[in-house]
CSV table of C-alpha atoms in Angstrom, one decimal:
chain,number,residue,atom,x,y,z
A,279,MET,CA,0.1,-0.3,-0.1
A,280,GLY,CA,1.1,3.6,-0.8
A,281,LEU,CA,1.1,4.3,2.9
A,282,PHE,CA,3.0,1.9,4.0
A,283,ARG,CA,6.1,2.6,1.0
A,284,LEU,CA,5.6,6.2,2.2
A,285,ILE,CA,6.4,5.6,5.9
A,286,TYR,CA,8.8,3.2,5.7
A,287,ASP,CA,10.9,5.1,8.8
A,288,SER,CA,8.2,4.8,10.9
A,289,SER,CA,6.4,2.1,13.2
A,290,VAL,CA,2.6,1.0,12.1
A,291,LEU,CA,0.0,0.1,14.7
A,292,MET,CA,-3.0,-1.5,13.4
A,293,ALA,CA,-5.1,-1.0,16.5
A,294,GLN,CA,-8.1,-3.5,16.8
A,295,SER,CA,-9.8,-1.3,19.2
A,296,VAL,CA,-10.6,2.6,20.3
A,297,PRO,CA,-9.2,1.4,24.0
A,298,GLU,CA,-5.8,0.2,22.3
A,299,ALA,CA,-5.7,3.4,20.0
A,300,LEU,CA,-5.8,5.6,22.7
A,301,GLU,CA,-3.3,4.0,24.7
A,302,ALA,CA,-0.7,3.9,21.9
A,303,LEU,CA,-1.6,7.8,21.5
A,304,SER,CA,-1.2,8.4,25.2
A,305,ASP,CA,2.5,7.4,24.8
A,306,GLN,CA,4.0,10.6,24.5
A,307,ASP,CA,7.7,9.0,23.8
A,308,ALA,CA,6.5,7.3,20.6
A,309,GLY,CA,5.9,10.4,18.9
A,310,ALA,CA,2.6,8.6,17.7
A,311,ALA,CA,-0.2,10.1,15.1
A,312,LEU,CA,-3.5,8.6,14.1
A,313,VAL,CA,-3.8,8.0,10.7
A,314,ALA,CA,-7.5,7.1,8.9
A,315,GLY,CA,-7.6,6.6,4.6
A,316,ALA,CA,-3.9,8.1,4.8
A,317,THR,CA,-4.7,10.3,1.7
A,318,TRP,CA,-3.5,13.5,3.6
A,319,VAL,CA,-0.7,11.6,5.4
A,320,MET,CA,1.0,10.7,2.0
A,321,ARG,CA,0.9,14.4,0.4
A,322,ALA,CA,2.7,15.4,3.6
A,323,GLN,CA,6.4,15.5,2.1
A,324,GLY,CA,4.8,17.7,-0.7
A,325,ARG,CA,3.7,20.3,2.2
A,326,HIS,CA,7.3,19.9,3.6
A,327,MET,CA,5.5,18.7,6.9
A,328,PRO,CA,7.5,15.9,8.7
A,329,LEU,CA,6.2,12.4,9.0
A,330,ALA,CA,5.0,11.1,12.6
A,331,ARG,CA,7.7,8.2,14.2
A,332,ARG,CA,4.7,5.9,14.7
A,333,PHE,CA,1.1,5.9,13.0
A,334,ILE,CA,-1.8,4.1,14.7
A,335,ALA,CA,-4.0,3.0,11.9
A,336,LEU,CA,-7.8,2.9,12.5
A,337,SER,CA,-8.8,0.7,9.6
A,338,ASN,CA,-9.3,-2.5,11.8
A,339,ILE,CA,-11.5,-1.3,14.3
A,340,PRO,CA,-15.2,-2.7,13.2
A,341,GLU,CA,-17.5,-0.2,14.5
A,342,LEU,CA,-15.6,2.8,13.1
A,343,GLY,CA,-17.0,1.7,9.8
A,344,LEU,CA,-20.6,1.5,10.2
A,345,ILE,CA,-23.6,3.7,9.2
A,346,ALA,CA,-26.4,3.4,11.7
A,347,LYS,CA,-29.9,4.7,12.0
A,348,ASN,CA,-30.2,5.9,15.8
A,349,GLY,CA,-33.7,7.7,16.5
A,350,CYS,CA,-33.3,10.9,14.5
A,351,ASP,CA,-29.9,10.7,13.9
A,352,VAL,CA,-27.9,9.5,11.3
A,353,GLU,CA,-24.7,8.0,12.5
A,354,ILE,CA,-21.8,8.0,10.6
A,355,GLY,CA,-18.3,5.8,11.7
A,356,CYS,CA,-15.0,7.8,11.2
A,357,MET,CA,-13.4,5.4,8.9
A,358,VAL,CA,-16.4,5.2,6.4
A,359,THR,CA,-14.7,6.4,3.3
A,360,HIS,CA,-16.1,9.0,0.8
A,361,HIS,CA,-17.3,5.7,-1.9
A,362,VAL,CA,-19.3,4.1,0.8
A,363,LEU,CA,-20.6,6.8,2.2
A,364,ALA,CA,-22.0,8.2,-0.9
A,365,GLN,CA,-23.7,4.5,-1.8
A,366,ALA,CA,-24.8,4.0,1.5
A,367,LEU,CA,-26.3,7.4,2.4
A,368,PRO,CA,-30.2,7.5,1.6
A,369,ASP,CA,-31.3,9.4,-1.7
A,370,ILE,CA,-33.4,11.9,0.2
A,371,PRO,CA,-33.3,15.3,0.2
A,372,ALA,CA,-32.4,16.0,4.2
A,373,LEU,CA,-28.8,14.0,3.2
A,374,ARG,CA,-28.3,15.3,-0.4
A,375,ALA,CA,-25.3,17.4,0.4
A,376,LEU,CA,-23.6,15.1,2.2
A,377,ARG,CA,-24.0,12.2,-0.3
A,378,GLN,CA,-23.2,14.7,-3.5
A,379,ALA,CA,-20.4,15.9,-1.0
A,380,ALA,CA,-18.9,12.3,-0.6
A,381,GLY,CA,-20.0,11.3,-4.3
A,382,GLY,CA,-18.3,14.2,-6.0
A,383,SER,CA,-15.0,14.8,-3.8
A,384,ALA,CA,-11.4,14.3,-5.3
A,385,ASN,CA,-11.4,11.6,-7.9
A,386,PRO,CA,-12.6,7.7,-7.8
A,387,GLY,CA,-9.4,6.1,-6.7
A,388,VAL,CA,-9.4,9.0,-3.5
A,389,ARG,CA,-12.7,8.1,-2.6
A,390,GLN,CA,-12.1,4.4,-2.2
A,391,VAL,CA,-9.7,5.3,0.5
A,392,ALA,CA,-10.2,9.1,2.0
A,393,THR,CA,-12.4,8.8,5.4
A,394,ILE,CA,-15.0,11.0,6.5
A,395,GLY,CA,-12.9,11.4,10.2
A,396,GLY,CA,-9.9,12.1,8.4
A,397,ASN,CA,-11.4,15.0,6.3
A,398,ILE,CA,-13.0,16.4,9.3
A,399,CYS,CA,-9.4,15.9,11.7
A,400,ALA,CA,-7.6,17.2,9.1
A,401,ALA,CA,-7.0,20.7,10.4
A,402,ASP,CA,-4.6,22.0,7.6
A,403,PHE,CA,-6.9,20.9,4.8
A,404,ALA,CA,-8.7,23.6,3.8
A,405,ALA,CA,-10.8,22.0,0.7
A,406,ALA,CA,-12.3,19.2,2.6
A,407,ASP,CA,-15.5,18.4,0.9
A,408,LEU,CA,-17.3,16.8,3.7
A,409,VAL,CA,-16.6,19.4,6.2
A,410,ALA,CA,-18.8,21.8,4.5
A,411,ALA,CA,-21.7,19.3,3.7
A,412,ALA,CA,-21.7,18.2,7.5
A,413,LEU,CA,-21.7,21.5,8.9
A,414,CYS,CA,-24.5,22.9,7.1
A,415,LEU,CA,-26.2,19.6,8.5
A,416,ASP,CA,-26.1,20.7,11.8
A,417,ALA,CA,-23.5,17.7,12.5
A,418,THR,CA,-22.2,16.7,16.0
A,419,VAL,CA,-18.4,14.6,16.7
A,420,GLU,CA,-18.2,12.3,19.0
A,421,LEU,CA,-14.6,12.5,20.7
A,422,GLN,CA,-13.4,9.1,22.9
A,423,GLY,CA,-10.4,9.8,24.9
A,424,VAL,CA,-8.7,8.1,27.8
A,425,LYS,CA,-10.9,10.3,30.7
A,426,GLY,CA,-14.3,9.4,28.7
A,427,THR,CA,-16.6,10.4,25.9
A,428,GLN,CA,-17.4,14.1,24.6
A,429,THR,CA,-20.0,15.2,22.2
A,430,LEU,CA,-19.5,18.5,20.4
A,431,ALA,CA,-21.4,20.4,17.4
A,432,LEU,CA,-18.8,20.4,14.7
A,433,ALA,CA,-18.7,24.0,14.3
A,434,ASP,CA,-17.2,24.3,17.9
A,435,TYR,CA,-14.8,21.1,17.1
A,436,LEU,CA,-13.6,23.5,13.9
A,437,ALA,CA,-12.8,26.0,16.0
A,438,VAL,CA,-10.6,24.6,18.4
A,439,ARG,CA,-9.5,21.2,16.5
A,440,ALA,CA,-5.9,22.3,16.2
A,441,HIS,CA,-5.5,23.3,19.8
A,442,ARG,CA,-6.5,20.0,21.3
A,443,SER,CA,-4.3,18.5,23.4
A,444,GLY,CA,-4.3,14.9,24.5
A,445,ALA,CA,-5.3,12.0,23.3
A,446,GLU,CA,-8.4,11.5,21.9
A,447,VAL,CA,-9.9,9.4,18.8
A,448,LEU,CA,-12.9,11.1,17.2
A,449,THR,CA,-15.0,7.8,16.8
A,450,ARG,CA,-18.3,8.9,14.9
A,451,ILE,CA,-20.3,11.9,13.4
A,452,SER,CA,-24.1,12.2,14.0
A,453,ILE,CA,-26.6,14.1,11.3
A,454,PRO,CA,-30.2,15.0,12.5
A,455,MET,CA,-32.5,14.1,10.0
A,456,SER,CA,-35.3,17.0,9.2
A,457,SER,CA,-37.5,17.9,6.5
A,458,ALA,CA,-35.1,20.3,5.1
A,459,CYS,CA,-33.8,20.1,1.7
A,460,SER,CA,-29.8,20.6,1.1
A,461,ALA,CA,-27.1,20.8,-1.8
A,462,HIS,CA,-23.8,20.6,-2.4
A,463,ALA,CA,-21.9,22.8,-4.9
A,464,ARG,CA,-18.0,22.8,-5.9
A,465,LEU,CA,-15.6,24.8,-8.1
A,466,THR,CA,-12.2,23.3,-9.5
A,467,LEU,CA,-10.1,25.2,-12.0
A,468,ARG,CA,-9.1,22.9,-14.3
A,469,LYS,CA,-10.5,19.2,-13.8
A,470,ALA,CA,-12.9,17.2,-11.4
A,471,GLY,CA,-9.9,15.7,-9.3
A,472,ASP,CA,-8.2,19.1,-8.2
A,473,TYR,CA,-8.9,20.7,-4.9
A,474,PRO,CA,-12.1,23.0,-4.8
A,475,VAL,CA,-10.9,26.6,-4.6
A,476,VAL,CA,-14.8,27.2,-3.2
A,477,ILE,CA,-17.3,24.5,-1.6
A,478,VAL,CA,-20.8,25.8,-0.5
A,479,SER,CA,-23.3,23.3,1.2
A,480,MET,CA,-26.8,24.3,1.7
A,481,ARG,CA,-29.9,23.6,3.7
A,482,ALA,CA,-33.2,24.9,4.1
A,483,ALA,CA,-36.9,23.9,4.4
A,484,ARG,CA,-40.1,25.8,3.3
A,485,ARG,CA,-43.0,27.3,5.2
A,486,SER,CA,-46.5,27.4,3.7
A,487,ASP,CA,-46.2,30.6,1.8
A,488,LYS,CA,-43.1,29.2,0.1
A,489,THR,CA,-40.7,31.2,1.5
A,490,LEU,CA,-37.7,30.0,3.1
A,491,CYS,CA,-36.7,28.6,6.4
A,492,ASP,CA,-33.9,27.0,8.7
A,493,VAL,CA,-31.5,27.8,6.7
A,494,ARG,CA,-27.9,27.2,6.7
A,495,ILE,CA,-25.1,28.0,4.6
A,496,ALA,CA,-21.4,26.4,4.4
A,497,VAL,CA,-18.5,27.5,2.5
A,498,GLY,CA,-15.6,25.6,2.6
A,499,SER,CA,-11.8,26.0,0.5
A,500,VAL,CA,-12.1,29.8,0.8
A,501,GLU,CA,-10.9,30.4,4.3
A,502,ALA,CA,-8.7,28.0,6.3
A,503,THR,CA,-11.2,26.6,7.9
A,504,ALA,CA,-15.1,25.9,6.7
A,505,ARG,CA,-17.7,28.2,8.3
A,506,ARG,CA,-21.2,28.8,8.8
A,507,TRP,CA,-22.6,32.0,6.3
A,508,THR,CA,-24.8,33.4,9.0
A,509,SER,CA,-25.4,37.1,7.8
A,510,VAL,CA,-26.9,35.5,4.6
A,511,GLU,CA,-28.6,32.7,6.2
A,512,ARG,CA,-30.5,35.5,8.3
A,513,ALA,CA,-30.8,37.7,5.4
A,514,LEU,CA,-32.7,34.5,3.6
A,515,GLU,CA,-35.2,33.5,6.0
A,516,GLY,CA,-38.5,34.2,5.3
A,517,GLN,CA,-37.5,35.3,1.7
A,518,ILE,CA,-37.6,33.4,-1.6
A,519,PRO,CA,-34.8,35.6,-3.7
A,520,THR,CA,-34.2,34.6,-7.1
A,521,PRO,CA,-30.8,33.3,-8.1
A,522,ALA,CA,-30.0,36.1,-9.4
A,523,GLU,CA,-31.1,38.5,-6.2
A,524,LEU,CA,-29.2,35.8,-4.1
A,525,GLN,CA,-26.1,36.2,-6.2
A,526,GLY,CA,-26.6,40.3,-5.4
A,527,LEU,CA,-27.1,39.8,-1.5
A,528,ALA,CA,-24.1,37.4,-1.4
A,529,ALA,CA,-22.0,39.8,-3.1
A,530,ASN,CA,-22.8,42.2,-0.5
A,531,HIS,CA,-21.3,40.1,2.1
A,532,ILE,CA,-18.3,38.9,0.6
A,533,ALA,CA,-16.3,41.4,2.8
A,534,GLU,CA,-16.6,39.0,5.6
A,535,PHE,CA,-14.5,36.2,4.3
A,536,THR,CA,-10.5,36.8,4.3
A,537,PRO,CA,-9.7,34.6,1.4
A,538,ARG,CA,-6.7,32.1,1.6
A,539,GLU,CA,-3.5,32.4,-0.6
A,540,ASP,CA,-2.0,29.3,-2.4
A,541,ILE,CA,-1.2,27.8,-5.3
A,542,GLY,CA,-4.8,26.6,-6.2
A,543,ALA,CA,-6.3,29.9,-6.5
A,544,PRO,CA,-5.5,33.7,-5.4
A,545,GLY,CA,-7.7,34.9,-2.6
A,546,TRP,CA,-9.7,37.5,-5.0
A,547,TYR,CA,-11.1,34.8,-7.5
A,548,ARG,CA,-12.2,32.6,-4.5
A,549,ALA,CA,-14.2,35.8,-2.9
A,550,GLU,CA,-15.4,36.9,-6.5
A,551,VAL,CA,-16.6,33.0,-7.6
A,552,LEU,CA,-18.2,32.7,-4.1
A,553,PRO,CA,-21.5,34.0,-5.0
A,554,HIS,CA,-21.8,32.0,-8.0
A,555,VAL,CA,-21.0,28.9,-6.3
A,556,LEU,CA,-23.5,29.8,-4.1
A,557,CYS,CA,-26.1,30.2,-6.5
A,558,SER,CA,-25.5,26.7,-8.0
A,559,ALA,CA,-26.4,25.1,-4.8
A,560,TYR,CA,-29.3,27.4,-4.2
A,561,VAL,CA,-30.9,26.4,-7.8
A,562,ASP,CA,-30.6,22.7,-7.0
A,563,LEU,CA,-32.1,23.7,-3.6
A,564,LEU,CA,-35.0,25.4,-5.4
A,565,GLY,CA,-35.8,22.3,-7.5
A,566,GLN,CA,-36.0,20.0,-4.6
A,567,LEU,CA,-38.0,22.2,-2.4
A,568,GLU,CA,-40.6,22.2,-5.2
A,569,GLY,CA,-43.3,19.9,-4.2
A,570,ASN,CA,-41.6,19.5,-0.5
A,571,VAL,CA,-43.7,22.6,1.3
A,572,ALA,CA,-42.9,22.0,5.0
């Protein structure tokens, strides 16, 4: 496997349980790090990032690869791959954004191994499709550590993930079911396999008067960390703008972002195309909402 060819100077533990992974991760002298699908780790040298001395692989822990319905939530194990997620999620409007994100990210080869947990935990990977999709669906994450289990809203976890200390494993992601519809849109500069320069996931329901409610908009790849676009969400509540009107509204709120600069695209370009990508998600969403009046 590519992972093991890449990290020949490191040792690899194939953990058989979360407690075993936590015990190994707690060994400060080992310089250990968790690894999921390894698609981001395999690019570490290209990012001039040092490799850990020891990797703890989670792929042999069966429960981390499961998708299950638990009451009103869909629970997704951290080791569920993009490919499996796209195939296994029911084709219903409430989960459409996550299903689209999983089925359209990167390229088929990467989707076979990249995981939802890896997408969420990779703090230096700004262009993670599944993060924006899960964020707009009000996802929560479960973190298991040596002192117990903690559940956080995904938005709260993203704000602190780079600074959390101590041994912990993000074990599962929970998505609450709702009557809302959702959609996901992304823009790449050249081809489908490129990292997207802008990602937008959107969710909304419709009142009996056909205006929007329960609006969520998550933007990824524009800044270092995906986040909600709350000012536009508030502006859309109780409204039903045309796509052109939404594009104008979004353009008026672009100054709230500080777009990142990298080899993929300049910051000014990310800001310029963001309203257009939002409109793409919105048009998809409007098409779903027809016939789905709350």
